[in-house]
PDB file of C-alpha atoms in Angstrom:
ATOM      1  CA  UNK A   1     106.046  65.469  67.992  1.00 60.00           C
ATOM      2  CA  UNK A   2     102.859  64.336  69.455  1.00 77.00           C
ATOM      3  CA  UNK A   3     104.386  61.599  72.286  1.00 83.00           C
ATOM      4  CA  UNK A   4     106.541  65.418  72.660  1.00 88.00           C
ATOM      5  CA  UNK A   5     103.019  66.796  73.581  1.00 90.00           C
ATOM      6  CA  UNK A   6     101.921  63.971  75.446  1.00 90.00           C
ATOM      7  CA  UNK A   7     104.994  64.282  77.604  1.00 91.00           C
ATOM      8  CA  UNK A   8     104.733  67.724  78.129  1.00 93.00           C
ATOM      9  CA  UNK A   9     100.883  67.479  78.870  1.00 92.00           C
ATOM     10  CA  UNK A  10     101.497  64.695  81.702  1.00 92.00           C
ATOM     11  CA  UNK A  11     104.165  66.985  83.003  1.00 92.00           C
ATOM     12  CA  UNK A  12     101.496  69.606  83.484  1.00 94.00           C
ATOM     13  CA  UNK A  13      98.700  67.448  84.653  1.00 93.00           C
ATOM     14  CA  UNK A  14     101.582  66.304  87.396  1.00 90.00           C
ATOM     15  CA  UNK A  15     102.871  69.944  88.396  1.00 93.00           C
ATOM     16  CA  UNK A  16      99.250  70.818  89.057  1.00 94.00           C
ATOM     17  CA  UNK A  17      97.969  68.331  90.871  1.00 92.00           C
ATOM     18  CA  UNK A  18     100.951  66.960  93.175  1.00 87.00           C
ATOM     19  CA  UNK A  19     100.226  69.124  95.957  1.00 90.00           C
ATOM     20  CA  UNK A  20      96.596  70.580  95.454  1.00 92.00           C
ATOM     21  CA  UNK A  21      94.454  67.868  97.021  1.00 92.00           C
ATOM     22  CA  UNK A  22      93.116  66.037  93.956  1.00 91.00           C
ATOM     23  CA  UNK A  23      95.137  63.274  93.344  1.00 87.00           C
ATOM     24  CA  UNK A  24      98.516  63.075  91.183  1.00 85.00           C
ATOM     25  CA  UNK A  25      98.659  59.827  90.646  1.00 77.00           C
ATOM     26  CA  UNK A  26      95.143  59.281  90.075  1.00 81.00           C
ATOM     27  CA  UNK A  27      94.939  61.973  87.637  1.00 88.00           C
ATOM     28  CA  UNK A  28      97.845  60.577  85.551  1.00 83.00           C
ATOM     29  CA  UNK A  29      96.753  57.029  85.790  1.00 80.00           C
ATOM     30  CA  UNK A  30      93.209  58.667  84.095  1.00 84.00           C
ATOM     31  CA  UNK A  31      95.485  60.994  81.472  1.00 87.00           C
ATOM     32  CA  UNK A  32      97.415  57.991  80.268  1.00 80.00           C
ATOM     33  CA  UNK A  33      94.256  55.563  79.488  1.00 78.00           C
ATOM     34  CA  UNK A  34      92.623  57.792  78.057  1.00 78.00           C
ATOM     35  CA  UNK A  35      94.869  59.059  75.686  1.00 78.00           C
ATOM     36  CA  UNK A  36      98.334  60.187  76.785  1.00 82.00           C
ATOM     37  CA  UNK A  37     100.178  57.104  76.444  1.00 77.00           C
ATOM     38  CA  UNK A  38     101.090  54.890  79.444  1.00 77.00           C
ATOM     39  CA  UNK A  39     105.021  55.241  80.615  1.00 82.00           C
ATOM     40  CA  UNK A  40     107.133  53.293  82.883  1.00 79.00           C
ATOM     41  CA  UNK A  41     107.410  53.594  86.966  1.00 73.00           C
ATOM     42  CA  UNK A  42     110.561  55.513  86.501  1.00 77.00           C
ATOM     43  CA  UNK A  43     108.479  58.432  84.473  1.00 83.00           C
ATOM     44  CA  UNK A  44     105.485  58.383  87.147  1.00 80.00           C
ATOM     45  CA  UNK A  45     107.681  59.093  89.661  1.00 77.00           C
ATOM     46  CA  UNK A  46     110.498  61.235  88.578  1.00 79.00           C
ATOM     47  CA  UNK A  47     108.057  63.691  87.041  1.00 87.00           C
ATOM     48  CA  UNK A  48     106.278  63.506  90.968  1.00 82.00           C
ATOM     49  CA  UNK A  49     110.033  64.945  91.840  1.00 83.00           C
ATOM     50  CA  UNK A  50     109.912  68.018  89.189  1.00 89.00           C
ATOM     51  CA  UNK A  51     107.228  68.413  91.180  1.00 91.00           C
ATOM     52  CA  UNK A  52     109.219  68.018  94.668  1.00 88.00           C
ATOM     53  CA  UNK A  53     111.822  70.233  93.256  1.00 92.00           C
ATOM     54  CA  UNK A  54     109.879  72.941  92.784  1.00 93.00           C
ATOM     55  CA  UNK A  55     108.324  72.891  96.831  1.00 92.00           C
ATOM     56  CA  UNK A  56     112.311  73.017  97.636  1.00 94.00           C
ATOM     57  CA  UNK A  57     112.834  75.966  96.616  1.00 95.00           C
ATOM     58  CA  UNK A  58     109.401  77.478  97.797  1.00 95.00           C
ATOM     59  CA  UNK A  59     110.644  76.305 101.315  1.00 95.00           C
ATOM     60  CA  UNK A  60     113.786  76.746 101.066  1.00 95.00           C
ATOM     61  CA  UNK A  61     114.411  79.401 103.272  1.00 94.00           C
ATOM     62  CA  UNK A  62     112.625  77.468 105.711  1.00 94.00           C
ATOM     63  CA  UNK A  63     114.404  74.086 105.072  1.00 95.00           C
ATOM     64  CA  UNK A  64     117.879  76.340 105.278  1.00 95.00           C
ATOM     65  CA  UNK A  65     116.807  77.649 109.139  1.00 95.00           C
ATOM     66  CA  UNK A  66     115.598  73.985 110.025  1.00 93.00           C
ATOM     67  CA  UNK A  67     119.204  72.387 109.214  1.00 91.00           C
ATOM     68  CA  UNK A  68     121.417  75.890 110.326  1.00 93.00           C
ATOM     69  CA  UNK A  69     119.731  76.414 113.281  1.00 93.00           C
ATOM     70  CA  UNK A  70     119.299  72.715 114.867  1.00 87.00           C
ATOM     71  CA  UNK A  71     120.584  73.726 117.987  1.00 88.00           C
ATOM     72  CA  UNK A  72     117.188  75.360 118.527  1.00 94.00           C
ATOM     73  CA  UNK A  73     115.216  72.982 120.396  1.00 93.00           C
ATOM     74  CA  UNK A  74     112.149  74.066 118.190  1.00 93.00           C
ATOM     75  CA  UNK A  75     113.697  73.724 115.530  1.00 94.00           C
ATOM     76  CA  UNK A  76     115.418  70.231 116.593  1.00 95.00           C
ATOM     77  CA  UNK A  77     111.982  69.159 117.684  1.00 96.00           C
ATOM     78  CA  UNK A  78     110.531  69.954 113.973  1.00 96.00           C
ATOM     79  CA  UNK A  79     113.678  67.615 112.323  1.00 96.00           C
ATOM     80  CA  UNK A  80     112.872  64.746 114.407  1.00 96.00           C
ATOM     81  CA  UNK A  81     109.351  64.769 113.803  1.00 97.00           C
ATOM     82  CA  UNK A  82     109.612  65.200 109.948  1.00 97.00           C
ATOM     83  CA  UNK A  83     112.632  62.031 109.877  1.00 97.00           C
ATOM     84  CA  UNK A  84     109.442  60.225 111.985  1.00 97.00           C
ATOM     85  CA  UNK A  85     106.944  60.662 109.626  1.00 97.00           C
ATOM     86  CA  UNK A  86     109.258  60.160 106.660  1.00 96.00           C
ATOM     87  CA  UNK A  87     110.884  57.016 108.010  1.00 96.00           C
ATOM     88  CA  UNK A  88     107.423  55.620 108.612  1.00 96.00           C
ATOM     89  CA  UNK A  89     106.800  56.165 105.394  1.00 94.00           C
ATOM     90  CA  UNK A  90     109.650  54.430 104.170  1.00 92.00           C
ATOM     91  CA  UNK A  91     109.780  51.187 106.475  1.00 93.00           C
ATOM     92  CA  UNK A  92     106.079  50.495 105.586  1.00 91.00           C
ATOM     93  CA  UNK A  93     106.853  51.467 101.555  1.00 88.00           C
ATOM     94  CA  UNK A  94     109.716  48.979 101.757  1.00 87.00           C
ATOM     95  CA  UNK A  95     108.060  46.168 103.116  1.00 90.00           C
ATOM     96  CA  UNK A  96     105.000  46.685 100.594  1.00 85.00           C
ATOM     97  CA  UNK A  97     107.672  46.391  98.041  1.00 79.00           C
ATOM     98  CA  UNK A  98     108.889  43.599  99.013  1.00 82.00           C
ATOM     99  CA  UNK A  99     105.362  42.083  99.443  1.00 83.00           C
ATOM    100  CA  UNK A 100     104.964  42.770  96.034  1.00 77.00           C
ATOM    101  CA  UNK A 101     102.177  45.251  96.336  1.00 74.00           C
ATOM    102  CA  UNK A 102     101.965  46.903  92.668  1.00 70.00           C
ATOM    103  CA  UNK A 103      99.546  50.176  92.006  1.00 69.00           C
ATOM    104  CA  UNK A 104      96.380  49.490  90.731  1.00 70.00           C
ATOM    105  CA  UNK A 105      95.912  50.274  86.849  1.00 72.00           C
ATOM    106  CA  UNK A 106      92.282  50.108  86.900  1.00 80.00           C
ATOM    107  CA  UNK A 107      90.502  54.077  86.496  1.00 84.00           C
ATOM    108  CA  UNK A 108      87.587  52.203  88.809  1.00 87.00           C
ATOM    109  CA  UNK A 109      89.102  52.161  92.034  1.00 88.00           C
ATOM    110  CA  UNK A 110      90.630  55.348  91.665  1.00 88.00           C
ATOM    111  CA  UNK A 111      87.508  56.948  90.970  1.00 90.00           C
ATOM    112  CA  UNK A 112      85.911  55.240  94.058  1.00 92.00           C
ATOM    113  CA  UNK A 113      89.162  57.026  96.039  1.00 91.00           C
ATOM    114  CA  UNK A 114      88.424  60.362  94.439  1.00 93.00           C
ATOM    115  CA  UNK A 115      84.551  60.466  95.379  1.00 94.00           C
ATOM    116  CA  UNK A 116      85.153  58.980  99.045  1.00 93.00           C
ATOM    117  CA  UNK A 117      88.663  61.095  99.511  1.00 93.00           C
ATOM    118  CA  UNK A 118      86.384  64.228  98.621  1.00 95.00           C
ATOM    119  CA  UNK A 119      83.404  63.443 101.504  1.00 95.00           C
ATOM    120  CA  UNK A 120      85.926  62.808 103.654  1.00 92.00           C
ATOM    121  CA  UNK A 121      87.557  66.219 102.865  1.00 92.00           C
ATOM    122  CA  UNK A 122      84.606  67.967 103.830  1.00 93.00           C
ATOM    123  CA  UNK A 123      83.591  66.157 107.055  1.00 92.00           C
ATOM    124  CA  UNK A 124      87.334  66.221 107.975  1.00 89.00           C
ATOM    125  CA  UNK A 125      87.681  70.628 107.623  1.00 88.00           C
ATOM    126  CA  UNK A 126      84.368  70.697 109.376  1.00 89.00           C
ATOM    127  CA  UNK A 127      85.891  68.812 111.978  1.00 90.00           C
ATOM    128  CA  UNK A 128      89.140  70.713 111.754  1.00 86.00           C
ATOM    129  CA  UNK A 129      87.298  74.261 112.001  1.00 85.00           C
ATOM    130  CA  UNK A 130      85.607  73.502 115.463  1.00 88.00           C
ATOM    131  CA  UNK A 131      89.061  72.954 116.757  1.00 87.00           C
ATOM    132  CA  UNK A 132      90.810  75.688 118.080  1.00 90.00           C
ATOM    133  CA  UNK A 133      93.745  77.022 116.048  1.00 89.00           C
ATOM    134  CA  UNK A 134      96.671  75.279 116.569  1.00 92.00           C
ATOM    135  CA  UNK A 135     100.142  75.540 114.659  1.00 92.00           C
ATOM    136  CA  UNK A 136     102.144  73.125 116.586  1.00 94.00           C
ATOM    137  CA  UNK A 137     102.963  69.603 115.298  1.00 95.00           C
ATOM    138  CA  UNK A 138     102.988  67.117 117.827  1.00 95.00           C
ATOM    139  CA  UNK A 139     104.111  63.386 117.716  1.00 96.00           C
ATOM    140  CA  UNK A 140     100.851  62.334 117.077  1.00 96.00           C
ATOM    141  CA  UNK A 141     100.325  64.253 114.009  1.00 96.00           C
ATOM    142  CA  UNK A 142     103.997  63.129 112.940  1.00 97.00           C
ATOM    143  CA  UNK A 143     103.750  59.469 113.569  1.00 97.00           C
ATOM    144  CA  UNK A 144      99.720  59.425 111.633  1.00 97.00           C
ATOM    145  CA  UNK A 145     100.933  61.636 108.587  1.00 96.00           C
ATOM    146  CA  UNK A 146     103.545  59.251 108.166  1.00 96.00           C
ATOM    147  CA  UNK A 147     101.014  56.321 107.814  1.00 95.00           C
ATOM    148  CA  UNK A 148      99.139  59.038 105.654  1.00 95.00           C
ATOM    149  CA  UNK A 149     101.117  59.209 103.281  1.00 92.00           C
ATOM    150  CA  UNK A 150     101.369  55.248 103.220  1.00 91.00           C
ATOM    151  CA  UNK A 151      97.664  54.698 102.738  1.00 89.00           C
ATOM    152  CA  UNK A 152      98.165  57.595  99.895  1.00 88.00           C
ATOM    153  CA  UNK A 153     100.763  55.156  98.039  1.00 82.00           C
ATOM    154  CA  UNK A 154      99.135  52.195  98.352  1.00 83.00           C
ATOM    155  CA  UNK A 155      95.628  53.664  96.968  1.00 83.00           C
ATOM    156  CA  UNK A 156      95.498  55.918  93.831  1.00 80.00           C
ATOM    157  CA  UNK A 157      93.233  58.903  93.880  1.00 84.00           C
ATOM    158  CA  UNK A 158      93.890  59.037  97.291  1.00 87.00           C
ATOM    159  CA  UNK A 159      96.176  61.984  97.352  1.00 89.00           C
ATOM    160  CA  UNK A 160      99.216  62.331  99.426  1.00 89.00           C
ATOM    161  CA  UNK A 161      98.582  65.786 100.016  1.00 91.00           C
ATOM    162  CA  UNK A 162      95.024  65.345 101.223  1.00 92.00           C
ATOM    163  CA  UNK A 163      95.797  62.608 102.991  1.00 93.00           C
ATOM    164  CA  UNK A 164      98.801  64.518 105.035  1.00 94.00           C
ATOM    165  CA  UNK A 165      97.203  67.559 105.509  1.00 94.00           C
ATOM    166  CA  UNK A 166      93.993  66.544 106.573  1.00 93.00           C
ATOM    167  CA  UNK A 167      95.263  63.646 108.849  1.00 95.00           C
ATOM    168  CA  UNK A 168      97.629  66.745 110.335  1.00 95.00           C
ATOM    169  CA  UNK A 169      94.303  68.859 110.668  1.00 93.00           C
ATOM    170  CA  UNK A 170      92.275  66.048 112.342  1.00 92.00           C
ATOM    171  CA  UNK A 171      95.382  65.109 114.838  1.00 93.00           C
ATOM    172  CA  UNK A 172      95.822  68.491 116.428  1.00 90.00           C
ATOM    173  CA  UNK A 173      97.501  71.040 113.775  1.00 92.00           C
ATOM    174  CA  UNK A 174      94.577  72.498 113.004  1.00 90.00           C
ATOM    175  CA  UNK A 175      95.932  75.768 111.557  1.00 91.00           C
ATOM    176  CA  UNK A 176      95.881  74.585 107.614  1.00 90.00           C
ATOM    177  CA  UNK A 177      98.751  76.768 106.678  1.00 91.00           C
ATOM    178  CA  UNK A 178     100.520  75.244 109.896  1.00 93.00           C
ATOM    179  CA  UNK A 179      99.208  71.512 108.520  1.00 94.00           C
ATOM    180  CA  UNK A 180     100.015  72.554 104.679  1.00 93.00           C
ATOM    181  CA  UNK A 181     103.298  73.227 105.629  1.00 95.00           C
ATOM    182  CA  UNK A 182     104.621  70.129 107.462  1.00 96.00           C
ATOM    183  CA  UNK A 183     102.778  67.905 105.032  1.00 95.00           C
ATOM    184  CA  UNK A 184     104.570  69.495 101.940  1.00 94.00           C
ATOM    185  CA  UNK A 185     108.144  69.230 104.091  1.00 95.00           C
ATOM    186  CA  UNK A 186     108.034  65.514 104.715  1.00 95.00           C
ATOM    187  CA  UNK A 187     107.059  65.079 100.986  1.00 91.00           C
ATOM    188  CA  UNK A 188     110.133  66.434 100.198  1.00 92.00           C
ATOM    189  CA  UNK A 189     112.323  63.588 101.409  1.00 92.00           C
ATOM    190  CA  UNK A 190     109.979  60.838 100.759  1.00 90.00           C
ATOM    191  CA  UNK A 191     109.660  61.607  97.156  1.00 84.00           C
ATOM    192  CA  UNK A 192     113.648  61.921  96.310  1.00 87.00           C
ATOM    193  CA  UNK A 193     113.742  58.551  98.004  1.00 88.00           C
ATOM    194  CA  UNK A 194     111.155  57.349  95.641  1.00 82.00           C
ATOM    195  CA  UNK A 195     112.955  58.481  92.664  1.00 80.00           C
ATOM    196  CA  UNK A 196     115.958  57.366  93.901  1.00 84.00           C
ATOM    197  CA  UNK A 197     114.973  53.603  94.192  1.00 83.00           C
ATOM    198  CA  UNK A 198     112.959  53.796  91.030  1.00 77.00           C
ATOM    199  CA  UNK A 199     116.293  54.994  89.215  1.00 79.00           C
ATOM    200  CA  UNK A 200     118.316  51.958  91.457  1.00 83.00           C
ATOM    201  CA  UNK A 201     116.068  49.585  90.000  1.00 80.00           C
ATOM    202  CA  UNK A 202     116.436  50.427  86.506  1.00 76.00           C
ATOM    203  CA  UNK A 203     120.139  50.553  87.139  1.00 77.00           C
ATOM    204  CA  UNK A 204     119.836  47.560  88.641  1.00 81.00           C
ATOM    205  CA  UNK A 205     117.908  45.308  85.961  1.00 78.00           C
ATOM    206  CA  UNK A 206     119.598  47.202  83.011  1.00 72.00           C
ATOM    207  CA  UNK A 207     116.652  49.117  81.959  1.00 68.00           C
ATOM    208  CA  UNK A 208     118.983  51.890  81.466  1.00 70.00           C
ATOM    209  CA  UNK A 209     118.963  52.156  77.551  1.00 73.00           C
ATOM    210  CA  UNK A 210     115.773  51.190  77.466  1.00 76.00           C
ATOM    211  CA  UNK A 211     113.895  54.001  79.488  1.00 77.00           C
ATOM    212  CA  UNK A 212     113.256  57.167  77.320  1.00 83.00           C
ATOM    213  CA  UNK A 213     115.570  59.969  78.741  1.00 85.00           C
ATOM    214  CA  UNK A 214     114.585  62.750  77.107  1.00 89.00           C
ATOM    215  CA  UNK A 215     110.836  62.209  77.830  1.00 88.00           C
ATOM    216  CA  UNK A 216     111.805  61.825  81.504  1.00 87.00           C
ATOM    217  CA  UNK A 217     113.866  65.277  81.083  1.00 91.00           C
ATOM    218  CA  UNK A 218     111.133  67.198  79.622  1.00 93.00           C
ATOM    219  CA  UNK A 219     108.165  65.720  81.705  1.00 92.00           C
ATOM    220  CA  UNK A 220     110.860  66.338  84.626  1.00 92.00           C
ATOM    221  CA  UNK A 221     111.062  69.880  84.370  1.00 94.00           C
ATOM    222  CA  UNK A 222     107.322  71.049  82.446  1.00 95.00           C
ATOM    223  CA  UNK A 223     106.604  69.700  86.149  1.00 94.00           C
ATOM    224  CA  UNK A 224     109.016  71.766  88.271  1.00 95.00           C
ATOM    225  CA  UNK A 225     107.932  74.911  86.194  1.00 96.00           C
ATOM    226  CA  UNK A 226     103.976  74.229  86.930  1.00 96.00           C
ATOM    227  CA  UNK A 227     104.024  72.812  90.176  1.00 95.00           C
ATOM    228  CA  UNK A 228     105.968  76.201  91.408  1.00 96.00           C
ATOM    229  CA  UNK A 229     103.622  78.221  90.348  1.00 96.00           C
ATOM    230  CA  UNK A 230     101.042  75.827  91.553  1.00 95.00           C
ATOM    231  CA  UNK A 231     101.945  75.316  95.083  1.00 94.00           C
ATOM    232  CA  UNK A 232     102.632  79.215  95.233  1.00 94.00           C
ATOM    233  CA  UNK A 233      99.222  79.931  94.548  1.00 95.00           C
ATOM    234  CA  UNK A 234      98.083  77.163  96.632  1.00 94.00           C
ATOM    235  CA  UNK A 235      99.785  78.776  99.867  1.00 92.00           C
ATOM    236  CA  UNK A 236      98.342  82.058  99.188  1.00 92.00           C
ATOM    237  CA  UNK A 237      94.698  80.631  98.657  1.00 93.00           C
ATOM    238  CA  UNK A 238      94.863  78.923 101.819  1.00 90.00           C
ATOM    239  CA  UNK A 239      95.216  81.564 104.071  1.00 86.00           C
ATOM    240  CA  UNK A 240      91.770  82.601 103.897  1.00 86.00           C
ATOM    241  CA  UNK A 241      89.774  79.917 101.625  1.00 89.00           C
ATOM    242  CA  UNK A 242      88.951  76.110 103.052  1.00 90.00           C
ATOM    243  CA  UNK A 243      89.436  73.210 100.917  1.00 93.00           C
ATOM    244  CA  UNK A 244      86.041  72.776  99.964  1.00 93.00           C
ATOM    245  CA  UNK A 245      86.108  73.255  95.904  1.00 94.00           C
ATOM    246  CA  UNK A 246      88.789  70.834  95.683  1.00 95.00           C
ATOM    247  CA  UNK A 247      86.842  68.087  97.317  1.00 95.00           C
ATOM    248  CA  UNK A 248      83.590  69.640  95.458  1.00 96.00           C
ATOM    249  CA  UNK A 249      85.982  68.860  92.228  1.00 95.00           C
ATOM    250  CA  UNK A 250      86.925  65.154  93.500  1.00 95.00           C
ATOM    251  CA  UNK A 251      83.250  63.897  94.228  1.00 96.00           C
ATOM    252  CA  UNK A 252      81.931  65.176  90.517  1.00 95.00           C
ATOM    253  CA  UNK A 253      84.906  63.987  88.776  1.00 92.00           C
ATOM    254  CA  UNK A 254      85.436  60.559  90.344  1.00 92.00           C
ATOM    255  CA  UNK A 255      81.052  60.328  89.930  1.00 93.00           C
ATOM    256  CA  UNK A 256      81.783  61.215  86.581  1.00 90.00           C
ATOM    257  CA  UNK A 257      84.555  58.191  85.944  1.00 88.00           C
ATOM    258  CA  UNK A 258      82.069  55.673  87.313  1.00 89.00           C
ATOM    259  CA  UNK A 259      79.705  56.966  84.843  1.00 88.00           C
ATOM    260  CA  UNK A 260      81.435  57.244  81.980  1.00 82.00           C
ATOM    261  CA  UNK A 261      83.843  54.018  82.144  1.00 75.00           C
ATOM    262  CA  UNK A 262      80.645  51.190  82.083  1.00 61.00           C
ATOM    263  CA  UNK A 263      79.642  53.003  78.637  1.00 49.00           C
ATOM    264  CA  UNK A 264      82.899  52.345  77.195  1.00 44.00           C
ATOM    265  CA  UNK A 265      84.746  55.795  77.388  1.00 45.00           C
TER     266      UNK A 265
END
């Protein structure tokens, strides 16, 4: 019953903090050592697609015009640049792989990347908000949010979203419901495909019965449920707040960590 709790308390900690710009994986790597239990790749990621699931069917509508309506050169234009950025993504994930980069399972360095991820937050929408406002995504802001959400992967406490979104902001899209949106689109893809391989690998090295289903299945879906309701909220807060709180939140936290982990805790 209480590894039942655990799950379900990762599952939240996931939902709410895939796509508000705090730091996912960072948050979960800091939930499991200190208390919740570490759990395999497979887990990390799948519950990051609950999480993906549930921004499907916020944007579905839009997804559904995107792939009926491709003879629009607008919309046409939109499809390349989100394969772009996601293929990006994936070439430079797939030769880290096979580099044999692994994450980081030290709290330290993530909460170095949660105090610098949060000044650079705030310098970055000060920067954005002298811009004027525009909606438009070019191939600039395609081809960097695609490294984006590389540098995001590679470094914990980063935060994909922050790092998308922002690096959309700085490039030219400076509208953030404009930048929100593309960022949250070409997560979609490139976090099936993670799950995907991660599920391929266990296949693969016949970690099948060994991987705990029914934790996945619940973590899976407590994720889904939160991170709807979540990234609704999210959309409607951005229309007429900044980001500033969330970065606020990053710097104290992560100043916190560094505190509190030379004591012991």
């Amino acid at each position: 019953m209480s590894d039942l709790i655990n799950v379900i308390l990762l599952g939240i900690i996931e939902g709410i903090t895939e796509f508000l710009p705090i730091s996912s994986t960072g948050h979960l790597l800091i939930a499991e050592k200190f208390g919740l239990g570490e759990r395999s790749d497979l887990f990390n990621v799948g519950i990051q697609a609950g999480a993906i699931l549930a921004v499907t069917f916020i944007y579905w509508g839009r997804i559904w015009q995107l792939f009926t309506q491709w003879r629009d050169p607008a919309n046409r234009d939109y499809l390349a640049k989100l394969f772009v950025a996601f293929m990006i993504t994936a070439v430079l994930g797939f030769i880290a792989v096979k580099l044999g980069f692994k994450l980081p399972e030290a709290v330290t360095p993530v909460a170095w990347a949660l105090v610098i991820g949060g000044i650079w937050m705030l310098a970055a929408e000060r920067l954005a908000a002298r811009q004027p406002d525009r909606t438009q995504v070019t191939w600039r802001v395609a081809i960097l949010v695609g490294f984006a959400q590389m540098v995001a992967g590679i470094f914990p406490g980063t935060s994909r979203s922050a790092a998308t979104i922002f690096t959309a902001m700085l490039a030219g899209t400076s509208n953030r419901a404009a930048a929100t949106e593309f960022a949250f689109l070409v997560g979609i893809p490139t976090m099936y495909a993670a799950t995907g391989y991660e599920l391929l690998k266990v296949v693969k090295e016949g970690g099948v019965h060994h991987e705990d289903w029914s934790a996945f299945g619940v973590g899976f879906v407590v994720s889904a449920i939160v991170a709807f309701v979540a990234v609704k909220w999210l959309l409607g807060y951005i229309r007429s707040h900044r980001f500033t709180p969330f970065a606020i939140y990053r710097i104290v936290l992560g100043i916190a960590l560094l505190l509190l982990i030379p004591a012991g805790a």
